[in-house]
mmCIF file of C-alpha atoms in Angstrom:
data_model
loop_
_atom_site.group_PDB
_atom_site.id
_atom_site.type_symbol
_atom_site.label_atom_id
_atom_site.label_comp_id
_atom_site.label_asym_id
_atom_site.label_seq_id
_atom_site.Cartn_x
_atom_site.Cartn_y
_atom_site.Cartn_z
ATOM 1 C CA ALA N 944 137.338 154.819 75.868
ATOM 2 C CA GLN N 945 137.079 155.616 72.202
ATOM 3 C CA LYS N 946 139.461 158.273 71.000
ATOM 4 C CA VAL N 947 140.862 159.706 67.792
ATOM 5 C CA THR N 948 144.277 161.336 67.736
ATOM 6 C CA GLN N 949 145.575 163.547 64.991
ATOM 7 C CA ALA N 950 149.008 164.443 66.243
ATOM 8 C CA GLN N 951 149.783 166.920 63.484
ATOM 9 C CA THR N 952 148.161 170.243 64.302
ATOM 10 C CA GLU N 953 149.367 172.086 61.213
ATOM 11 C CA ILE N 954 151.222 171.089 58.080
ATOM 12 C CA SER N 955 152.602 173.470 55.513
ATOM 13 C CA VAL N 956 153.751 172.263 52.093
ATOM 14 C CA VAL N 957 154.547 173.670 48.707
ATOM 15 C CA GLU N 958 152.312 172.823 45.804
ATOM 16 C CA LYS N 959 153.004 169.441 44.160
ATOM 17 C CA GLU N 960 154.491 167.963 47.303
ATOM 18 C CA ASP N 961 152.971 164.784 48.682
ATOM 19 C CA VAL N 962 151.603 165.015 52.208
ATOM 20 C CA THR N 963 150.378 162.403 54.687
ATOM 21 C CA LEU N 964 147.942 163.177 57.473
ATOM 22 C CA ASP N 965 148.127 160.802 60.399
ATOM 23 C CA CYS N 966 145.218 159.381 62.356
ATOM 24 C CA VAL N 967 145.375 156.941 65.262
ATOM 25 C CA TYR N 968 142.269 155.666 66.990
ATOM 26 C CA GLU N 969 141.284 153.700 70.062
ATOM 27 C CA THR N 970 138.221 151.519 70.342
ATOM 28 C CA ARG N 971 137.090 148.335 72.054
ATOM 29 C CA ASP N 972 134.573 147.543 69.341
ATOM 30 C CA THR N 973 135.299 144.975 66.673
ATOM 31 C CA THR N 974 132.850 146.647 64.294
ATOM 32 C CA TYR N 975 133.365 150.298 63.552
ATOM 33 C CA TYR N 976 133.778 152.791 60.749
ATOM 34 C CA LEU N 977 136.489 155.328 60.126
ATOM 35 C CA PHE N 978 135.975 158.560 58.244
ATOM 36 C CA TRP N 979 137.874 161.456 56.823
ATOM 37 C CA TYR N 980 136.237 164.852 56.371
ATOM 38 C CA LYS N 981 137.588 168.012 54.793
ATOM 39 C CA GLN N 982 136.637 171.439 56.110
ATOM 40 C CA PRO N 983 137.668 174.194 53.687
ATOM 41 C CA PRO N 984 137.722 177.853 54.753
ATOM 42 C CA SER N 985 134.051 178.139 53.862
ATOM 43 C CA GLY N 986 133.321 175.936 56.871
ATOM 44 C CA GLU N 987 131.211 173.087 55.550
ATOM 45 C CA LEU N 988 132.254 169.526 56.298
ATOM 46 C CA VAL N 989 132.942 167.569 53.135
ATOM 47 C CA PHE N 990 132.832 163.785 53.357
ATOM 48 C CA LEU N 991 135.878 162.120 51.814
ATOM 49 C CA ILE N 992 135.814 158.455 52.740
ATOM 50 C CA ARG N 993 134.262 155.862 55.016
ATOM 51 C CA ARG N 994 136.069 152.609 55.778
ATOM 52 C CA ASN N 995 134.627 149.506 57.440
ATOM 53 C CA SER N 996 136.732 147.933 60.179
ATOM 54 C CA PHE N 997 136.664 144.630 58.339
ATOM 55 C CA ASP N 998 138.097 146.058 55.156
ATOM 56 C CA GLU N 999 141.801 146.742 55.371
ATOM 57 C CA GLN N 1000 142.328 147.292 51.689
ATOM 58 C CA ASN N 1001 143.985 150.548 50.864
ATOM 59 C CA GLU N 1002 141.964 152.894 48.734
ATOM 60 C CA ILE N 1003 142.945 155.361 46.073
ATOM 61 C CA SER N 1004 140.727 158.038 44.649
ATOM 62 C CA GLY N 1005 142.496 160.342 42.250
ATOM 63 C CA ARG N 1006 145.195 162.176 44.200
ATOM 64 C CA TYR N 1007 143.856 160.862 47.507
ATOM 65 C CA SER N 1008 144.797 157.559 49.112
ATOM 66 C CA TRP N 1009 144.110 155.991 52.468
ATOM 67 C CA ASN N 1010 146.107 153.433 54.394
ATOM 68 C CA PHE N 1011 144.141 151.523 57.044
ATOM 69 C CA GLN N 1012 146.137 149.301 59.396
ATOM 70 C CA LYS N 1013 144.269 147.630 62.232
ATOM 71 C CA SER N 1014 147.504 146.309 63.714
ATOM 72 C CA THR N 1015 148.576 149.865 64.515
ATOM 73 C CA SER N 1016 145.049 151.346 64.793
ATOM 74 C CA SER N 1017 145.892 153.869 62.134
ATOM 75 C CA PHE N 1018 144.005 155.307 59.195
ATOM 76 C CA ASN N 1019 146.358 157.669 57.401
ATOM 77 C CA PHE N 1020 145.473 159.908 54.492
ATOM 78 C CA THR N 1021 147.872 160.873 51.714
ATOM 79 C CA ILE N 1022 147.428 163.627 49.170
ATOM 80 C CA THR N 1023 149.688 163.232 46.154
ATOM 81 C CA ALA N 1024 150.857 166.267 44.218
ATOM 82 C CA SER N 1025 149.084 168.675 46.543
ATOM 83 C CA GLN N 1026 147.299 171.718 45.200
ATOM 84 C CA VAL N 1027 146.383 175.043 46.737
ATOM 85 C CA VAL N 1028 142.729 173.970 46.731
ATOM 86 C CA ASP N 1029 143.638 171.180 49.146
ATOM 87 C CA SER N 1030 144.220 173.785 51.842
ATOM 88 C CA ALA N 1031 141.732 172.990 54.583
ATOM 89 C CA VAL N 1032 141.333 171.381 57.966
ATOM 90 C CA TYR N 1033 141.085 167.618 57.720
ATOM 91 C CA PHE N 1034 139.290 165.602 60.362
ATOM 92 C CA CYS N 1035 139.564 161.907 61.055
ATOM 93 C CA ALA N 1036 136.578 160.376 62.840
ATOM 94 C CA LEU N 1037 135.518 157.077 64.371
ATOM 95 C CA SER N 1038 131.974 155.752 64.464
ATOM 96 C CA GLU N 1039 131.249 152.895 66.780
ATOM 97 C CA THR N 1040 128.251 151.354 68.425
ATOM 98 C CA PHE N 1041 127.136 152.499 71.858
ATOM 99 C CA SER N 1042 124.669 150.865 74.172
ATOM 100 C CA GLY N 1043 121.254 151.161 72.614
ATOM 101 C CA GLY N 1044 122.703 150.182 69.266
ATOM 102 C CA TYR N 1045 123.320 153.642 67.929
ATOM 103 C CA ASN N 1046 126.435 155.309 66.622
ATOM 104 C CA LYS N 1047 128.028 158.680 66.889
ATOM 105 C CA LEU N 1048 131.101 160.174 65.334
ATOM 106 C CA ILE N 1049 134.081 160.859 67.540
ATOM 107 C CA PHE N 1050 136.343 163.401 65.864
ATOM 108 C CA GLY N 1051 140.015 164.034 66.093
ATOM 109 C CA ALA N 1052 141.188 167.591 66.700
ATOM 110 C CA GLY N 1053 141.921 168.071 63.012
ATOM 111 C CA THR N 1054 145.015 168.844 60.977
ATOM 112 C CA ARG N 1055 145.239 172.197 59.251
ATOM 113 C CA LEU N 1056 146.918 171.796 55.863
ATOM 114 C CA ALA N 1057 148.274 174.832 54.071
ATOM 115 C CA VAL N 1058 149.441 174.343 50.506
ATOM 116 C CA HIS N 1059 151.477 177.241 49.157
ATOM 117 C CA PRO N 1060 151.998 178.023 45.490
ATOM 118 C CA GLY W 141 115.229 168.742 51.130
ATOM 119 C CA ALA W 142 118.396 167.726 49.389
ATOM 120 C CA GLY W 143 120.653 168.388 52.342
ATOM 121 C CA VAL W 144 120.687 169.235 56.021
ATOM 122 C CA SER W 145 119.494 172.796 56.470
ATOM 123 C CA GLN W 146 120.455 174.934 59.450
ATOM 124 C CA SER W 147 119.237 178.357 60.416
ATOM 125 C CA PRO W 148 120.250 180.990 61.047
ATOM 126 C CA SER W 149 123.640 180.766 59.392
ATOM 127 C CA ASN W 150 124.954 183.465 61.692
ATOM 128 C CA LYS W 151 123.703 184.697 65.035
ATOM 129 C CA VAL W 152 125.095 187.458 67.198
ATOM 130 C CA THR W 153 123.558 187.716 70.629
ATOM 131 C CA GLU W 154 124.184 189.556 73.846
ATOM 132 C CA LYS W 155 125.473 187.705 76.841
ATOM 133 C CA GLY W 156 122.620 186.477 78.984
ATOM 134 C CA LYS W 157 120.093 186.158 76.171
ATOM 135 C CA ASP W 158 118.561 182.889 75.024
ATOM 136 C CA VAL W 159 119.068 181.603 71.481
ATOM 137 C CA GLU W 160 117.436 178.917 69.365
ATOM 138 C CA LEU W 161 119.218 177.147 66.557
ATOM 139 C CA ARG W 162 117.291 175.115 64.043
ATOM 140 C CA CYS W 163 118.165 171.986 62.079
ATOM 141 C CA ASP W 164 116.074 170.513 59.300
ATOM 142 C CA PRO W 165 117.476 167.057 58.486
ATOM 143 C CA ILE W 166 117.269 165.123 55.260
ATOM 144 C CA SER W 167 113.818 163.660 54.804
ATOM 145 C CA GLY W 168 113.711 160.071 55.987
ATOM 146 C CA HIS W 169 116.814 160.342 58.150
ATOM 147 C CA THR W 170 115.836 159.095 61.580
ATOM 148 C CA ALA W 171 119.109 159.854 63.338
ATOM 149 C CA LEU W 172 120.056 163.461 64.102
ATOM 150 C CA TYR W 173 123.140 164.823 65.844
ATOM 151 C CA TRP W 174 124.289 168.185 67.148
ATOM 152 C CA TYR W 175 127.985 169.017 67.339
ATOM 153 C CA ARG W 176 129.831 172.125 68.449
ATOM 154 C CA GLN W 177 133.050 173.422 66.943
ATOM 155 C CA SER W 178 134.804 176.112 68.914
ATOM 156 C CA LEU W 179 137.321 178.336 67.140
ATOM 157 C CA GLY W 180 140.258 176.273 65.934
ATOM 158 C CA GLN W 181 138.977 173.169 67.645
ATOM 159 C CA GLY W 182 137.599 169.813 66.592
ATOM 160 C CA LEU W 183 133.963 168.809 66.711
ATOM 161 C CA GLU W 184 132.447 168.108 70.093
ATOM 162 C CA PHE W 185 129.377 165.861 70.320
ATOM 163 C CA LEU W 186 126.402 167.471 72.049
ATOM 164 C CA ILE W 187 123.257 165.389 71.608
ATOM 165 C CA TYR W 188 121.767 162.594 69.510
ATOM 166 C CA PHE W 189 118.185 161.791 68.519
ATOM 167 C CA GLN W 190 117.021 158.494 67.049
ATOM 168 C CA GLY W 191 113.385 158.118 66.095
ATOM 169 C CA ASN W 192 111.176 158.071 69.177
ATOM 170 C CA SER W 193 113.914 156.856 71.510
ATOM 171 C CA ALA W 194 115.133 158.931 74.417
ATOM 172 C CA PRO W 195 117.922 161.212 73.199
ATOM 173 C CA ASP W 196 121.530 160.824 74.261
ATOM 174 C CA LYS W 197 122.253 164.117 75.996
ATOM 175 C CA SER W 198 125.616 163.069 77.377
ATOM 176 C CA GLY W 199 127.523 165.733 75.447
ATOM 177 C CA LEU W 200 125.556 168.783 76.563
ATOM 178 C CA PRO W 201 128.044 170.971 78.453
ATOM 179 C CA SER W 202 125.614 172.434 80.987
ATOM 180 C CA ASP W 203 121.947 172.604 81.887
ATOM 181 C CA ARG W 204 121.711 175.840 79.926
ATOM 182 C CA PHE W 205 121.739 173.676 76.812
ATOM 183 C CA SER W 206 118.705 171.716 75.687
ATOM 184 C CA ALA W 207 117.381 170.294 72.449
ATOM 185 C CA GLU W 208 114.221 168.821 71.122
ATOM 186 C CA ARG W 209 113.131 167.129 67.984
ATOM 187 C CA THR W 210 109.521 167.503 66.991
ATOM 188 C CA GLY W 211 107.760 164.841 64.986
ATOM 189 C CA GLY W 212 110.999 163.032 64.330
ATOM 190 C CA SER W 213 112.098 165.739 61.935
ATOM 191 C CA VAL W 214 113.128 169.309 62.742
ATOM 192 C CA SER W 215 115.330 169.830 65.777
ATOM 193 C CA THR W 216 115.925 172.939 67.860
ATOM 194 C CA LEU W 217 118.966 173.489 70.046
ATOM 195 C CA THR W 218 118.323 176.068 72.752
ATOM 196 C CA ILE W 219 120.994 177.817 74.769
ATOM 197 C CA GLN W 220 119.725 179.785 77.733
ATOM 198 C CA ARG W 221 121.536 182.711 79.346
ATOM 199 C CA THR W 222 124.301 182.586 76.756
ATOM 200 C CA GLN W 223 127.895 183.056 77.823
ATOM 201 C CA GLN W 224 130.878 184.149 75.749
ATOM 202 C CA GLU W 225 132.305 180.633 75.878
ATOM 203 C CA ASP W 226 129.215 179.458 73.987
ATOM 204 C CA SER W 227 130.545 181.228 70.894
ATOM 205 C CA ALA W 228 131.153 178.505 68.323
ATOM 206 C CA VAL W 229 129.828 176.947 65.166
ATOM 207 C CA TYR W 230 126.974 174.556 65.880
ATOM 208 C CA LEU W 231 126.706 171.776 63.350
ATOM 209 C CA CYS W 232 123.830 169.418 62.775
ATOM 210 C CA ALA W 233 124.108 166.055 61.039
ATOM 211 C CA SER W 234 121.631 163.386 60.047
ATOM 212 C CA ARG W 235 121.814 159.836 58.806
ATOM 213 C CA VAL W 236 119.423 157.157 57.668
ATOM 214 C CA PHE W 237 119.145 155.047 60.805
ATOM 215 C CA LYS W 238 121.037 153.858 63.816
ATOM 216 C CA GLY W 239 123.599 151.131 63.758
ATOM 217 C CA VAL W 240 127.128 151.055 62.507
ATOM 218 C CA ALA W 241 126.043 150.455 58.934
ATOM 219 C CA GLY W 242 123.437 153.170 58.983
ATOM 220 C CA GLY W 243 124.745 155.203 56.130
ATOM 221 C CA GLY W 244 126.957 158.235 56.006
ATOM 222 C CA TYR W 245 126.573 161.320 58.146
ATOM 223 C CA THR W 246 125.458 164.403 56.243
ATOM 224 C CA PHE W 247 126.341 167.691 57.888
ATOM 225 C CA GLY W 248 124.657 171.032 57.565
ATOM 226 C CA SER W 249 126.606 174.243 56.996
ATOM 227 C CA GLY W 250 126.296 175.166 60.643
ATOM 228 C CA THR W 251 125.202 178.168 62.663
ATOM 229 C CA ARG W 252 127.976 180.509 63.727
ATOM 230 C CA LEU W 253 127.024 181.846 67.155
ATOM 231 C CA THR W 254 128.791 184.865 68.558
ATOM 232 C CA VAL W 255 128.031 185.981 72.099
ATOM 233 C CA VAL W 256 129.069 189.558 72.782
#
């Protein structure tokens, strides 16, 4: 069955430290998408990235970078030089195709990141 | 509208009462999802609507939960005889169409339901 595991429940760092959030997934599909969402204290889900299962290139966006490795079924997220505003819960999610041809997001349990000044 | 709109943003209800939560998806988005996020937990899939197809109700936790989507647009999630364990944030999301390449999921701000 499809599953997303975020083993780190909470991470606490000091500002300017680098931090990596782990995500491991399980799927039988060959075509799927992986996502990262940020949920700040205000509660809304903020989309960060979507990655196609056929594209294993790492991606960098400012202080954020993502490492996708199909061989280990991992899609890890690194924040460089963390800031207090990065404090949030981060969710990794998997979208795959179910019978009927539709998709739904399967979420991990989330990692709560606290960045202290 | 520009985003997914949910109402009310907060709802406090007495145990045993029925509640209705509303989701107004982005215009033109044929796929609509309901998720539930209990305190400190991840997001749990509840139900999915796609166009005129039969919805996927596999995530509804009990028969007290039901949802409908009228005219392929607005959706209402109804919880009958609410229980304290129903307290959670209920999130709605929409996307352009079905299929793995069907665009990103846009989430609403959610309805925080508290059953007292």
